[in-house]
Tab-separated table of C-alpha atoms in Angstrom:
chain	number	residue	atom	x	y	z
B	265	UNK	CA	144.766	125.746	55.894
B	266	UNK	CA	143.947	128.844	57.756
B	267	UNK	CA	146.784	128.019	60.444
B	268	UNK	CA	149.144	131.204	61.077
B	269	UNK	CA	152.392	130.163	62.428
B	270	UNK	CA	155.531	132.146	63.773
B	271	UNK	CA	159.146	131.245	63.511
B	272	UNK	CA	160.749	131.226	67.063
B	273	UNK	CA	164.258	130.907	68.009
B	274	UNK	CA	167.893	131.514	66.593
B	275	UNK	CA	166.409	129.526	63.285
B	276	UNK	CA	164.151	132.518	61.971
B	277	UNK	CA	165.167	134.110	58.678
B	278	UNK	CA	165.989	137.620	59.674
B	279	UNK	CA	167.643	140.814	57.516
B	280	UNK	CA	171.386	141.693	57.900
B	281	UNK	CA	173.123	144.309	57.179
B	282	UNK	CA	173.767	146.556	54.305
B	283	UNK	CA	169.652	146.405	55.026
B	284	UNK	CA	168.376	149.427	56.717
B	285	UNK	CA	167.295	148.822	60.064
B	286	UNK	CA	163.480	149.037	61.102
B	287	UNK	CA	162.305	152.745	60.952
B	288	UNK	CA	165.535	154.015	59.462
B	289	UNK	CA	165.002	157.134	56.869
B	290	UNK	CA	166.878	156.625	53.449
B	291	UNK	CA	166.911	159.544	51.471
B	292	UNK	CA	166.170	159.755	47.724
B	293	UNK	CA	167.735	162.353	45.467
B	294	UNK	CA	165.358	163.384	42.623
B	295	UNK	CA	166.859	162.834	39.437
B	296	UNK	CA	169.521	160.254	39.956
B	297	UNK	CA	169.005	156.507	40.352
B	298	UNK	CA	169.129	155.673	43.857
B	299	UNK	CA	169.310	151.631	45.227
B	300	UNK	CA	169.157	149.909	48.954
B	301	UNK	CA	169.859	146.937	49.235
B	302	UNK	CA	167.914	144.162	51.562
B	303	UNK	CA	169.747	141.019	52.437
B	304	UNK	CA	168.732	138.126	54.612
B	305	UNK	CA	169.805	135.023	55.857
B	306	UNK	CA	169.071	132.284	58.567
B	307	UNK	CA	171.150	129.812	60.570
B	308	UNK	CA	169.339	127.033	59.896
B	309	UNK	CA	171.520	125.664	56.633
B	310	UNK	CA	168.722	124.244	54.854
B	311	UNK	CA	166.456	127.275	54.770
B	312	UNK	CA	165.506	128.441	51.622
B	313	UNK	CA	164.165	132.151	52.138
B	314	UNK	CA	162.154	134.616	50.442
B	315	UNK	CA	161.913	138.070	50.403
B	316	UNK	CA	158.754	139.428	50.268
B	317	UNK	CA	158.392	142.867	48.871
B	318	UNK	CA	155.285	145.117	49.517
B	319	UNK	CA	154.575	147.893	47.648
B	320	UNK	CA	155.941	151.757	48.838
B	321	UNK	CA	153.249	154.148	49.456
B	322	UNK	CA	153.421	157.766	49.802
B	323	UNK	CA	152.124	159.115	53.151
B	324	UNK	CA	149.843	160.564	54.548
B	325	UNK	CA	147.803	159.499	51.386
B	326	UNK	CA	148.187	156.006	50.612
B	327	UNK	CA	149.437	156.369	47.001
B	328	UNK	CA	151.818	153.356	45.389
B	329	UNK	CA	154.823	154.914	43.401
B	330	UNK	CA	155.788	154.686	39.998
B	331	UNK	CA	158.710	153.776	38.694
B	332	UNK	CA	160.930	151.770	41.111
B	333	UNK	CA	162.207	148.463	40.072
B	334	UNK	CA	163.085	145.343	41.824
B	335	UNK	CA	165.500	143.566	41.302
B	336	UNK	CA	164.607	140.081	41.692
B	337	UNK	CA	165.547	137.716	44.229
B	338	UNK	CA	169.439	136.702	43.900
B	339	UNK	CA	170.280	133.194	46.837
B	340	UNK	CA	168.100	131.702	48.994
B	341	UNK	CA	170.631	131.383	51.946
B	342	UNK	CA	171.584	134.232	51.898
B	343	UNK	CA	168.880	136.193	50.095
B	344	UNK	CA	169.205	139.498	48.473
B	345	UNK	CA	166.676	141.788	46.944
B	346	UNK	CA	167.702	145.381	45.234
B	347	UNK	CA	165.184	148.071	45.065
B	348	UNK	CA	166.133	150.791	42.670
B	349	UNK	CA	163.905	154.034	41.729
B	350	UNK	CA	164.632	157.305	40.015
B	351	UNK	CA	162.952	159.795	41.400
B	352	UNK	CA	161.035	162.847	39.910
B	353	UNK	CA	160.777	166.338	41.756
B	354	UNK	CA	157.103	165.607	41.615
B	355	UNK	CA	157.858	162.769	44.085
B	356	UNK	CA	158.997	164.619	46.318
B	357	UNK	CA	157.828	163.410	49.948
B	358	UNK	CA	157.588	160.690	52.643
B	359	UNK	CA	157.306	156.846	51.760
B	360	UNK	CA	156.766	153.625	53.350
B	361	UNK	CA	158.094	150.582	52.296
B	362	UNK	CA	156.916	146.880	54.212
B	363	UNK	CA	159.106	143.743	53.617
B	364	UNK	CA	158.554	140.469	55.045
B	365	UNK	CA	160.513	137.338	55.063
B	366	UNK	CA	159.521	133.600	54.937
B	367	UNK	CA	161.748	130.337	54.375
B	368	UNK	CA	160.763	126.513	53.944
B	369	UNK	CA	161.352	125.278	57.826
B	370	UNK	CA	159.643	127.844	59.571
């Protein structure tokens, strides 16, 4: 308890594509139900991972959205995760959203 550990190697659970890449902008359209998808998988075949989702805050004022929906984790090896939100006008703006991923071997 209280140990922090870090997964190194070709082992780690890591995202794949469709998933945006680090610091990539998606944009929203206001109004119409928009979805990305996150995916991630390791090499080791016995990993079971999890996607971790954070919440998506509106900057510069830290301000958690309403409305989006996941989707709940589908796999463990792969593992996918589908975020989906609709948008008002009123939410117009600039949003971060923090994922993290963890497995059983790791």
């Amino acid at each position: 308890s209280g140990m922090l550990t870090a997964c190194t190697g070709d082992l780690f659970p890591t995202f794949i594509s469709p998933t945006p890449t680090d610091g990539t902008v998606v944009n929203f359209l206001a109004g119409r139900s928009n979805n990305i998808t996150f995916l991630a998988s390791s090499l080791a075949a016995n990993a079971n991972i999890s996607i971790l989702t954070g919440n998506i805050v509106k900057k510069p004022v830290a301000v958690k959205i309403q409305g989006a929906v996941w989707s709940g984790q589908v796999g463990i090896n792969p593992a996918s995760q589908v975020l989906t939100w609709t948008p008002l006008f009123s939410d117009t703006g600039y949003y971060v959203l923090s994922l993290s991923l963890r497995d059983n071997i790791s």
